[in-house]
CSV table of N, CA, C and O and ligand atoms in Angstrom, one decimal:
chain,number,residue,atom,x,y,z
A,1,UNK,N,44.9,84.5,197.5
A,1,UNK,CA,45.5,83.4,196.9
A,1,UNK,C,46.7,83.3,196.7
A,1,UNK,O,47.5,84.2,196.7
A,2,UNK,N,47.1,82.1,197.0
A,2,UNK,CA,48.5,82.0,197.0
A,2,UNK,C,49.2,81.3,195.7
A,2,UNK,O,48.6,81.0,194.8
A,3,UNK,N,50.5,82.4,195.5
A,3,UNK,CA,50.8,82.2,194.3
A,3,UNK,C,51.6,81.0,194.4
A,3,UNK,O,52.2,80.2,195.2
A,4,UNK,N,51.7,80.3,193.2
A,4,UNK,CA,52.8,79.5,192.7
A,4,UNK,C,54.7,79.2,193.4
A,4,UNK,O,54.4,77.9,193.6
A,5,UNK,N,54.9,80.8,193.4
A,5,UNK,CA,55.9,80.6,193.9
A,5,UNK,C,56.2,79.6,195.2
A,5,UNK,O,57.1,79.4,195.6
A,6,UNK,N,54.9,80.2,196.3
A,6,UNK,CA,54.8,79.5,196.9
A,6,UNK,C,54.7,78.3,197.5
A,6,UNK,O,55.5,77.8,198.2
A,7,UNK,N,54.0,77.8,196.5
A,7,UNK,CA,53.7,76.0,196.6
A,7,UNK,C,54.8,75.5,196.4
A,7,UNK,O,55.2,73.9,196.3
A,8,UNK,N,56.1,76.2,195.4
A,8,UNK,CA,56.7,75.8,194.3
A,8,UNK,C,57.5,74.8,195.3
A,8,UNK,O,57.9,73.2,195.5
A,9,UNK,N,58.0,75.2,195.9
A,9,UNK,CA,59.3,74.5,197.0
A,9,UNK,C,58.9,73.0,197.6
A,9,UNK,O,59.3,71.8,198.0
A,10,UNK,N,57.0,73.6,198.6
A,10,UNK,CA,56.3,72.4,198.8
A,10,UNK,C,56.9,71.4,197.6
A,10,UNK,O,56.7,69.9,198.0
A,11,UNK,N,55.8,71.4,196.4
A,11,UNK,CA,55.6,70.5,195.3
A,11,UNK,C,56.9,69.6,195.2
A,11,UNK,O,57.1,68.3,194.8
A,12,UNK,N,57.9,70.7,195.3
A,12,UNK,CA,59.5,69.7,194.8
A,12,UNK,C,59.9,68.9,195.9
A,12,UNK,O,60.7,67.9,195.7
A,13,UNK,N,59.5,69.1,197.1
A,13,UNK,CA,60.1,68.3,198.3
A,13,UNK,C,59.2,66.9,198.3
A,13,UNK,O,60.1,65.7,198.2
A,14,UNK,N,58.3,67.3,197.6
A,14,UNK,CA,57.2,65.6,197.8
A,14,UNK,C,57.7,65.0,196.3
A,14,UNK,O,57.9,64.0,196.7
A,15,UNK,N,58.1,66.0,195.7
A,15,UNK,CA,58.3,65.1,194.4
A,15,UNK,C,59.3,64.3,194.9
A,15,UNK,O,59.7,63.0,194.0
A,16,UNK,N,60.5,64.9,195.9
A,16,UNK,CA,62.1,64.3,196.0
A,16,UNK,C,61.4,62.6,196.9
A,16,UNK,O,62.0,61.8,196.9
A,17,UNK,N,60.2,62.3,197.4
A,17,UNK,CA,59.8,61.3,198.0
A,17,UNK,C,59.1,60.3,197.2
A,17,UNK,O,58.6,59.1,197.9
A,18,UNK,N,59.1,60.9,196.1
A,18,UNK,CA,58.3,60.0,194.9
A,18,UNK,C,59.0,58.6,194.8
A,18,UNK,O,59.5,58.5,194.7
A,19,UNK,N,57.8,57.0,194.6
A,19,UNK,CA,58.0,55.9,194.5
A,19,UNK,C,57.6,55.8,193.2
A,19,UNK,O,55.8,55.4,193.0
A,20,UNK,N,58.9,55.6,192.2
A,20,UNK,CA,58.5,55.9,191.0
A,20,UNK,C,59.5,54.9,190.3
A,20,UNK,O,60.1,55.6,189.4
A,21,UNK,N,59.6,53.8,191.2
A,21,UNK,CA,60.9,52.9,190.3
A,21,UNK,C,60.4,52.4,188.8
A,21,UNK,O,61.3,51.8,188.1
A,22,UNK,N,59.0,52.8,188.5
A,22,UNK,CA,58.8,51.9,186.9
A,22,UNK,C,58.6,52.2,185.9
A,22,UNK,O,59.4,52.3,184.9
A,23,UNK,N,58.1,53.8,186.4
A,23,UNK,CA,58.5,54.9,185.3
A,23,UNK,C,59.4,55.7,185.4
A,23,UNK,O,59.7,56.3,184.5
A,24,UNK,N,59.7,55.6,186.2
A,24,UNK,CA,60.4,56.7,186.5
A,24,UNK,C,60.7,58.0,186.5
A,24,UNK,O,61.6,58.8,186.5
A,25,UNK,N,59.5,58.3,187.0
A,25,UNK,CA,58.6,59.9,186.4
A,25,UNK,C,57.9,60.5,187.6
A,25,UNK,O,57.3,59.8,188.1
A,26,UNK,N,59.1,61.2,188.2
A,26,UNK,CA,58.8,61.4,189.5
A,26,UNK,C,57.8,62.8,189.6
A,26,UNK,O,57.5,63.7,188.8
A,27,UNK,N,56.9,62.8,190.4
A,27,UNK,CA,55.9,63.7,190.1
A,27,UNK,C,55.4,64.9,191.7
A,27,UNK,O,55.7,63.5,193.0
A,28,UNK,N,55.4,65.9,192.0
A,28,UNK,CA,54.9,66.2,193.3
A,28,UNK,C,53.5,67.2,193.8
A,28,UNK,O,53.5,68.0,191.9
A,29,UNK,N,52.9,67.1,193.9
A,29,UNK,CA,51.8,68.7,193.7
A,29,UNK,C,52.1,68.9,195.7
A,29,UNK,O,52.5,68.6,196.5
A,30,UNK,N,51.4,70.2,195.8
A,30,UNK,CA,51.0,70.9,196.4
A,30,UNK,C,49.7,71.5,196.6
A,30,UNK,O,49.7,72.3,195.5
A,31,UNK,N,48.9,71.2,197.6
A,31,UNK,CA,47.6,72.2,197.5
A,31,UNK,C,47.7,73.5,198.6
A,31,UNK,O,48.3,73.2,200.1
A,32,UNK,N,47.0,74.2,198.3
A,32,UNK,CA,46.6,75.5,199.2
A,32,UNK,C,45.0,75.0,199.5
A,32,UNK,O,44.4,75.0,198.6
A,33,UNK,N,44.7,74.6,200.8
A,33,UNK,CA,43.3,74.8,201.5
A,33,UNK,C,42.7,76.3,201.5
A,33,UNK,O,43.2,77.1,201.6
A,34,UNK,N,41.3,75.9,202.0
A,34,UNK,CA,40.7,77.1,202.3
A,34,UNK,C,41.1,77.4,203.2
A,34,UNK,O,40.8,79.2,203.8
A,35,UNK,N,41.9,77.1,204.3
A,35,UNK,CA,42.5,78.1,205.6
A,35,UNK,C,43.4,78.0,205.3
A,35,UNK,O,44.8,79.1,205.7
A,36,UNK,N,44.2,78.2,203.8
A,36,UNK,CA,45.7,78.2,203.8
A,36,UNK,C,46.4,77.7,204.5
A,36,UNK,O,48.4,78.0,203.4
A,37,UNK,N,46.1,76.5,204.3
A,37,UNK,CA,47.3,75.3,204.9
A,37,UNK,C,47.5,74.9,203.6
A,37,UNK,O,46.9,74.4,202.1
A,38,UNK,N,48.7,73.8,203.6
A,38,UNK,CA,49.5,73.6,202.4
A,38,UNK,C,49.6,71.8,202.6
A,38,UNK,O,49.8,71.5,204.0
A,39,UNK,N,49.2,71.3,202.0
A,39,UNK,CA,49.2,69.9,201.3
A,39,UNK,C,50.2,69.1,200.6
A,39,UNK,O,49.3,69.6,199.0
A,40,UNK,N,50.8,68.4,201.0
A,40,UNK,CA,51.5,67.7,199.7
A,40,UNK,C,51.5,66.8,199.4
A,40,UNK,O,50.4,65.6,200.1
A,41,UNK,N,51.7,66.3,197.9
A,41,UNK,CA,51.6,64.5,197.4
A,41,UNK,C,52.7,64.1,196.9
A,41,UNK,O,53.4,65.2,195.9
A,42,UNK,N,52.5,62.7,196.7
A,42,UNK,CA,53.8,62.6,195.5
A,42,UNK,C,53.3,61.3,195.2
A,42,UNK,O,52.2,60.5,195.5
A,43,UNK,N,53.7,60.5,193.3
A,43,UNK,CA,53.2,59.9,193.3
A,43,UNK,C,53.6,58.5,194.3
A,43,UNK,O,55.2,58.4,194.1
A,44,UNK,N,53.3,57.5,193.9
A,44,UNK,CA,53.6,55.5,194.7
A,44,UNK,C,53.0,54.8,194.4
A,44,UNK,O,51.7,54.1,193.0
A,45,UNK,N,53.9,54.7,193.1
A,45,UNK,CA,53.8,53.3,192.1
A,45,UNK,C,54.0,52.0,192.4
A,45,UNK,O,54.5,52.1,194.3
A,46,UNK,N,53.3,51.4,191.8
A,46,UNK,CA,53.1,50.0,192.7
A,46,UNK,C,53.3,48.6,192.1
A,46,UNK,O,53.7,49.1,190.7
A,47,UNK,N,54.3,47.7,192.2
A,47,UNK,CA,54.5,47.0,190.8
A,47,UNK,C,53.4,46.1,190.2
A,47,UNK,O,53.5,45.5,188.8
A,48,UNK,N,51.8,46.3,190.7
A,48,UNK,CA,51.0,45.7,190.1
A,48,UNK,C,50.5,47.8,189.6
A,48,UNK,O,49.9,47.9,190.5
A,49,UNK,N,50.8,47.4,188.4
A,49,UNK,CA,51.2,48.7,188.0
A,49,UNK,C,49.4,49.3,187.6
A,49,UNK,O,49.6,50.9,188.1
A,50,UNK,N,48.4,49.1,187.5
A,50,UNK,CA,47.4,49.5,187.9
A,50,UNK,C,46.6,50.6,189.0
A,50,UNK,O,46.1,51.7,189.3
A,51,UNK,N,47.3,49.9,190.2
A,51,UNK,CA,47.1,50.4,191.8
A,51,UNK,C,47.7,51.5,191.7
A,51,UNK,O,47.9,52.0,193.3
A,52,UNK,N,49.0,52.0,191.1
A,52,UNK,CA,50.1,53.0,191.7
A,52,UNK,C,48.7,54.3,191.5
A,52,UNK,O,48.1,54.3,191.4
A,53,UNK,N,49.5,55.1,192.4
A,53,UNK,CA,48.5,56.1,193.4
A,53,UNK,C,49.4,57.8,192.8
A,53,UNK,O,50.1,57.7,192.6
A,54,UNK,N,48.5,58.5,192.1
A,54,UNK,CA,49.0,59.6,191.2
A,54,UNK,C,49.3,60.9,192.5
A,54,UNK,O,48.6,61.0,193.5
A,55,UNK,N,50.3,61.7,192.9
A,55,UNK,CA,50.9,62.9,193.6
A,55,UNK,C,49.6,63.3,193.2
A,55,UNK,O,49.2,63.9,195.0
A,56,UNK,N,48.6,64.1,192.8
A,56,UNK,CA,47.9,64.7,193.1
A,56,UNK,C,46.7,64.4,194.5
A,56,UNK,O,45.9,64.8,195.2
A,57,UNK,N,46.4,62.9,194.0
A,57,UNK,CA,45.7,62.3,195.1
A,57,UNK,C,46.0,61.2,196.1
A,57,UNK,O,45.4,62.0,197.3
A,58,UNK,N,47.1,61.2,195.9
A,58,UNK,CA,48.0,61.9,197.3
A,58,UNK,C,47.6,63.2,198.5
A,58,UNK,O,47.5,62.4,199.4
A,59,UNK,N,48.2,64.1,197.4
A,59,UNK,CA,48.0,65.4,198.3
A,59,UNK,C,46.1,65.5,198.5
A,59,UNK,O,46.3,66.2,199.6
A,60,UNK,N,45.8,65.3,197.9
A,60,UNK,CA,44.2,65.4,198.7
A,60,UNK,C,44.0,64.7,199.5
A,60,UNK,O,43.8,64.9,200.8
A,61,UNK,N,44.6,63.3,199.8
A,61,UNK,CA,44.5,62.8,200.9
A,61,UNK,C,45.4,63.4,202.1
A,61,UNK,O,44.3,63.2,203.3
A,62,UNK,N,46.3,63.9,201.8
A,62,UNK,CA,46.7,64.5,203.1
A,62,UNK,C,45.8,65.9,203.6
A,62,UNK,O,45.3,66.0,204.9
A,63,UNK,N,45.5,66.5,202.3
A,63,UNK,CA,44.0,67.3,202.8
A,63,UNK,C,43.6,67.3,203.7
A,63,UNK,O,42.9,67.4,205.1
A,64,UNK,N,42.7,65.9,203.4
A,64,UNK,CA,41.3,65.7,204.0
A,64,UNK,C,41.8,65.0,205.5
A,64,UNK,O,40.7,65.5,206.2
A,65,UNK,N,43.1,64.3,206.1
A,65,UNK,CA,43.6,63.4,207.0
A,65,UNK,C,43.7,65.2,208.1
A,65,UNK,O,43.6,64.2,208.8
A,66,UNK,N,44.0,65.9,207.1
A,66,UNK,CA,44.5,67.6,208.2
A,66,UNK,C,43.5,68.3,208.2
A,66,UNK,O,43.6,69.2,209.0
A,67,UNK,N,42.0,68.2,207.8
A,67,UNK,CA,41.4,69.1,208.5
A,67,UNK,C,40.7,70.0,207.3
A,67,UNK,O,39.5,70.7,207.6
A,68,UNK,N,41.7,70.2,205.7
A,68,UNK,CA,41.0,70.5,204.5
A,68,UNK,C,40.0,70.2,203.8
A,68,UNK,O,40.0,68.9,203.9
A,69,UNK,N,39.3,71.0,203.9
A,69,UNK,CA,38.3,70.1,202.5
A,69,UNK,C,38.1,70.9,201.2
A,69,UNK,O,37.2,69.9,200.4
A,70,UNK,N,38.6,72.0,201.1
A,70,UNK,CA,38.4,72.8,199.7
A,70,UNK,C,40.4,72.9,198.9
A,70,UNK,O,40.6,73.3,199.5
A,71,UNK,N,40.1,72.7,197.6
A,71,UNK,CA,41.5,73.2,197.2
A,71,UNK,C,40.9,74.2,196.3
A,71,UNK,O,40.6,74.6,195.4
A,72,UNK,N,42.1,75.3,197.3
A,72,UNK,CA,41.7,76.4,196.4
A,72,UNK,C,42.6,76.6,195.3
A,72,UNK,O,42.3,77.1,194.0
A,73,UNK,N,44.0,75.9,195.5
A,73,UNK,CA,45.1,76.1,193.7
A,73,UNK,C,46.0,74.6,194.5
A,73,UNK,O,46.1,74.7,195.0
A,74,UNK,N,46.1,74.4,193.5
A,74,UNK,CA,47.3,73.2,193.9
A,74,UNK,C,48.4,73.5,192.6
A,74,UNK,O,48.3,73.7,191.2
A,75,UNK,N,49.7,72.9,192.9
A,75,UNK,CA,50.2,73.3,191.4
A,75,UNK,C,51.0,71.6,191.6
A,75,UNK,O,51.3,70.8,192.6
A,76,UNK,N,51.2,71.6,190.0
A,76,UNK,CA,52.3,70.2,190.1
A,76,UNK,C,53.3,70.5,189.7
A,76,UNK,O,53.6,70.9,188.2
A,77,UNK,N,54.2,69.1,189.4
A,77,UNK,CA,55.4,69.4,189.3
A,77,UNK,C,55.6,68.5,188.6
A,77,UNK,O,55.5,67.0,189.0
A,78,UNK,N,56.6,67.8,187.7
A,78,UNK,CA,56.7,66.9,186.7
A,78,UNK,C,58.1,66.8,186.4
A,78,UNK,O,58.9,67.3,187.2
A,79,UNK,N,58.8,66.5,184.9
A,79,UNK,CA,59.8,66.9,184.5
A,79,UNK,C,60.2,68.8,184.6
A,79,UNK,O,59.7,69.3,184.4
A,80,UNK,N,61.5,69.0,185.2
A,80,UNK,CA,61.9,70.4,185.6
A,80,UNK,C,61.8,70.6,184.5
A,80,UNK,O,61.6,70.5,183.0
A,81,UNK,N,61.1,72.0,184.3
A,81,UNK,CA,60.9,73.3,183.3
A,81,UNK,C,60.1,72.9,182.0
A,81,UNK,O,59.6,73.5,180.8
A,82,UNK,N,59.2,71.6,182.3
A,82,UNK,CA,58.3,71.6,181.5
A,82,UNK,C,56.7,70.7,182.4
A,82,UNK,O,56.6,70.7,183.9
A,83,UNK,N,55.3,71.3,181.6
A,83,UNK,CA,54.2,71.3,182.4
A,83,UNK,C,53.7,69.7,182.3
A,83,UNK,O,54.4,68.9,181.6
A,84,UNK,N,53.5,69.6,183.4
A,84,UNK,CA,53.0,68.1,183.6
A,84,UNK,C,51.2,68.8,184.5
A,84,UNK,O,51.0,68.3,185.1
A,85,UNK,N,51.0,68.4,183.3
A,85,UNK,CA,49.1,68.6,183.5
A,85,UNK,C,48.5,67.1,184.2
A,85,UNK,O,48.7,66.3,183.6
A,86,UNK,N,47.6,67.6,185.0
A,86,UNK,CA,46.9,66.4,185.8
A,86,UNK,C,46.1,65.2,184.8
A,86,UNK,O,45.5,65.8,183.9
A,87,UNK,N,46.6,64.0,185.2
A,87,UNK,CA,45.8,63.1,184.1
A,87,UNK,C,44.3,63.0,184.0
A,87,UNK,O,43.2,63.7,185.1
A,88,UNK,N,43.5,62.9,183.8
A,88,UNK,CA,42.2,62.6,183.5
A,88,UNK,C,41.4,62.2,185.0
A,88,UNK,O,40.4,62.7,185.7
A,89,UNK,N,41.9,61.3,185.6
A,89,UNK,CA,41.1,60.7,186.7
A,89,UNK,C,41.7,61.9,188.0
A,89,UNK,O,40.9,62.4,188.7
A,90,UNK,N,42.0,62.2,188.0
A,90,UNK,CA,43.3,63.3,188.7
A,90,UNK,C,42.0,64.6,188.8
A,90,UNK,O,41.6,65.4,189.3
A,91,UNK,N,41.8,65.0,187.2
A,91,UNK,CA,41.3,66.3,187.4
A,91,UNK,C,39.8,66.0,187.9
A,91,UNK,O,39.1,66.7,188.6
A,92,UNK,N,38.8,64.3,187.9
A,92,UNK,CA,37.7,64.5,188.3
A,92,UNK,C,37.8,64.8,189.9
A,92,UNK,O,37.2,64.9,190.5
A,93,UNK,N,38.8,63.7,190.4
A,93,UNK,CA,39.0,63.9,191.9
A,93,UNK,C,39.7,65.5,191.9
A,93,UNK,O,39.0,65.6,193.3
A,94,UNK,N,40.2,66.5,191.6
A,94,UNK,CA,40.2,67.4,191.9
A,94,UNK,C,39.3,68.0,192.3
A,94,UNK,O,38.7,69.0,193.0
A,95,UNK,N,38.0,67.7,191.2
A,95,UNK,CA,36.6,68.5,190.9
A,95,UNK,C,36.0,68.0,192.4
A,95,UNK,O,35.1,69.3,193.0
A,96,UNK,N,36.1,67.1,192.6
A,96,UNK,CA,35.5,66.7,194.1
A,96,UNK,C,35.5,67.7,195.0
A,96,UNK,O,34.5,67.7,195.7
A,97,UNK,N,36.8,67.9,195.5
A,97,UNK,CA,37.3,68.5,196.5
A,97,UNK,C,37.8,69.8,196.3
A,97,UNK,O,38.3,70.5,197.1
A,98,UNK,N,37.4,70.4,194.8
A,98,UNK,CA,37.5,72.2,194.4
A,98,UNK,C,36.0,72.2,194.2
A,98,UNK,O,35.0,72.1,194.2
A,99,UNK,N,36.2,73.5,193.1
A,99,UNK,CA,35.5,73.9,192.6
A,99,UNK,C,36.0,74.1,191.0
A,99,UNK,O,37.3,74.1,190.6
A,100,UNK,N,34.6,75.0,190.1
A,100,UNK,CA,34.9,74.7,188.6
A,100,UNK,C,36.3,76.0,189.2
A,100,UNK,O,36.9,76.3,187.7
A,101,UNK,N,36.3,76.9,190.2
A,101,UNK,CA,37.4,78.4,189.8
A,101,UNK,C,38.4,77.7,190.5
A,101,UNK,O,39.5,78.9,190.8
A,102,UNK,N,38.4,76.5,190.7
A,102,UNK,CA,39.9,75.7,191.7
A,102,UNK,C,41.1,76.0,190.7
A,102,UNK,O,41.0,76.2,189.7
A,103,UNK,N,42.2,76.6,191.4
A,103,UNK,CA,43.4,77.3,190.6
A,103,UNK,C,44.1,75.8,190.5
A,103,UNK,O,45.2,75.3,191.2
A,104,UNK,N,44.3,75.2,189.3
A,104,UNK,CA,45.8,74.9,188.7
A,104,UNK,C,47.2,75.3,187.9
A,104,UNK,O,46.7,75.4,186.8
A,105,UNK,N,48.0,75.6,188.9
A,105,UNK,CA,49.3,76.0,188.3
A,105,UNK,C,50.0,74.6,188.0
A,105,UNK,O,50.3,73.5,188.4
A,106,UNK,N,50.6,75.0,187.0
A,106,UNK,CA,51.5,74.0,186.0
A,106,UNK,C,52.9,74.6,186.0
A,106,UNK,O,53.1,75.6,185.7
A,107,UNK,N,53.9,74.1,186.1
A,107,UNK,CA,55.3,74.7,185.9
A,107,UNK,C,55.6,75.0,184.1
A,107,UNK,O,55.2,73.6,183.3
A,108,UNK,N,56.1,75.9,184.0
A,108,UNK,CA,56.3,76.4,182.6
A,108,UNK,C,58.1,76.2,182.6
A,108,UNK,O,58.7,75.9,183.5
A,109,UNK,N,58.5,76.9,181.0
A,109,UNK,CA,59.8,77.0,180.5
A,109,UNK,C,60.5,78.3,181.9
A,109,UNK,O,60.1,79.4,181.8
A,110,UNK,N,62.1,77.7,181.9
A,110,UNK,CA,62.7,78.9,182.9
A,110,UNK,C,61.7,79.7,184.1
A,110,UNK,O,61.6,80.7,184.3
A,111,UNK,N,61.3,78.9,184.8
A,111,UNK,CA,61.1,79.5,186.3
A,111,UNK,C,59.2,80.3,186.3
A,111,UNK,O,59.1,81.0,186.9
A,112,UNK,N,58.9,80.2,185.1
A,112,UNK,CA,57.3,80.5,184.3
A,112,UNK,C,56.2,79.5,185.3
A,112,UNK,O,56.6,78.0,185.0
A,113,UNK,N,55.3,80.1,184.9
A,113,UNK,CA,54.1,79.0,185.5
A,113,UNK,C,52.8,79.6,185.1
A,113,UNK,O,52.1,80.8,184.2
A,114,UNK,N,52.1,78.3,184.7
A,114,UNK,CA,50.6,78.5,183.7
A,114,UNK,C,49.9,78.2,184.7
A,114,UNK,O,50.1,77.8,185.6
A,115,UNK,N,48.8,78.7,184.5
A,115,UNK,CA,47.7,79.2,185.5
A,115,UNK,C,46.4,78.3,184.9
A,115,UNK,O,46.1,79.1,183.7
A,116,UNK,N,45.8,77.7,185.2
A,116,UNK,CA,44.2,77.2,184.7
A,116,UNK,C,44.0,77.0,185.6
A,116,UNK,O,43.3,76.9,187.2
A,117,UNK,N,41.7,77.0,185.2
A,117,UNK,CA,41.0,76.4,185.8
A,117,UNK,C,40.0,75.3,186.0
A,117,UNK,O,40.5,74.5,185.0
A,118,UNK,N,40.0,74.8,186.7
A,118,UNK,CA,39.5,73.7,186.7
A,118,UNK,C,38.1,73.4,185.4
A,118,UNK,O,38.0,72.3,185.0
A,119,UNK,N,37.4,74.4,185.5
A,119,UNK,CA,36.4,74.8,184.6
A,119,UNK,C,37.2,74.2,182.7
A,119,UNK,O,36.7,73.9,182.3
A,120,UNK,N,38.6,75.0,183.0
A,120,UNK,CA,39.4,74.7,181.5
A,120,UNK,C,39.6,73.3,181.8
A,120,UNK,O,39.8,72.8,180.6
A,121,UNK,N,39.7,72.5,182.8
A,121,UNK,CA,40.8,71.4,182.3
A,121,UNK,C,40.2,70.1,182.6
A,121,UNK,O,40.4,68.9,182.1
A,122,UNK,N,38.2,70.1,183.2
A,122,UNK,CA,37.5,69.8,182.8
A,122,UNK,C,36.3,70.5,183.1
A,122,UNK,O,35.2,70.2,183.9
A,123,UNK,N,35.9,70.8,181.8
A,123,UNK,CA,34.6,71.2,181.3
A,123,UNK,C,33.5,70.3,181.5
A,123,UNK,O,33.4,69.0,181.4
A,124,UNK,N,32.3,70.9,181.9
A,124,UNK,CA,31.0,69.9,182.0
A,124,UNK,C,31.4,68.5,183.1
A,124,UNK,O,31.1,67.6,182.5
A,125,UNK,N,32.0,68.7,183.7
A,125,UNK,CA,31.6,68.3,185.1
A,125,UNK,C,30.8,67.3,185.9
A,125,UNK,O,30.0,67.7,185.7
A,126,UNK,N,30.8,66.3,185.3
A,126,UNK,CA,30.3,65.1,186.3
A,126,UNK,C,30.3,65.5,187.8
A,126,UNK,O,31.6,65.1,188.3
A,127,UNK,N,29.6,66.1,188.5
A,127,UNK,CA,29.6,66.1,190.0
A,127,UNK,C,28.3,65.4,190.7
A,127,UNK,O,27.8,65.3,190.2
A,128,UNK,N,28.2,66.0,192.2
A,128,UNK,CA,27.3,65.7,192.7
A,128,UNK,C,25.6,66.0,192.5
A,128,UNK,O,24.6,66.1,192.8
A,129,UNK,N,26.1,67.5,192.0
A,129,UNK,CA,24.3,68.3,191.3
A,129,UNK,C,23.6,67.1,190.5
A,129,UNK,O,22.8,67.2,190.6
A,130,UNK,N,24.3,66.0,189.6
A,130,UNK,CA,24.2,65.2,188.9
A,130,UNK,C,23.3,63.8,189.8
A,130,UNK,O,22.0,63.9,189.6
A,131,UNK,N,23.8,63.6,190.7
A,131,UNK,CA,23.6,62.9,191.9
A,131,UNK,C,21.8,63.0,192.7
A,131,UNK,O,21.4,62.5,192.4
A,132,UNK,N,21.4,64.5,192.9
A,132,UNK,CA,20.9,64.8,193.6
A,132,UNK,C,19.2,65.7,192.5
A,132,UNK,O,18.4,65.9,193.4
A,133,UNK,N,19.9,65.2,191.3
A,133,UNK,CA,18.2,65.3,190.8
A,133,UNK,C,17.6,64.5,190.5
A,133,UNK,O,17.6,63.4,191.0
B,201,THU,N1,51.5,60.8,187.2
B,201,THU,C1,50.4,61.8,188.3
B,201,THU,O1,51.1,61.5,189.6
B,201,THU,N2,49.7,62.7,188.2
B,201,THU,C2,49.6,63.0,187.5
B,201,THU,O2,48.5,64.0,186.9
B,201,THU,C3,50.2,62.1,185.5
B,201,THU,C4,50.8,60.9,186.1
B,201,THU,C5,52.5,60.0,187.9
B,201,THU,C6,51.6,58.1,187.6
B,201,THU,C7,53.0,57.6,187.5
B,201,THU,O3,53.1,57.3,188.6
B,201,THU,C8,53.7,58.5,186.7
B,201,THU,O4,53.3,59.5,186.7
B,201,THU,C9,53.6,58.1,185.4
B,201,THU,O5,52.8,58.3,184.3
């Protein structure tokens, strides 16, 4: 189980690369996959606002292209010392590449971290099992 302290510098490094000229709200995410490999992402906004990409989504793309399949833990950082909870769409995307036990770490005040499961963040999720019925 990778600790948030290990993922934190990776998420911060990715956050610094964010392309967020419109919201000026930079987000970074770092995933630990089933191999213990780390994959990062930042938000990438667009002048056509709705097609911007969240940091979590960018990190999932990195994981997939690098051969990872399952999100074991993910840390998301926004404003320093404040929680940046994944948006609703990202919760669904994280569920697709994780499961109810996937751990989502959020930054808290003064170097602390909160830990949530995807079961907590997305209860009664819609997933492939509904399609298979
Ligand atoms: N954002 C993320 O990257 N992840 C989230 O879960 C919340 C929001 C980004 C999207 C947009 O570029 C900026 O933060 C402000 O909403």
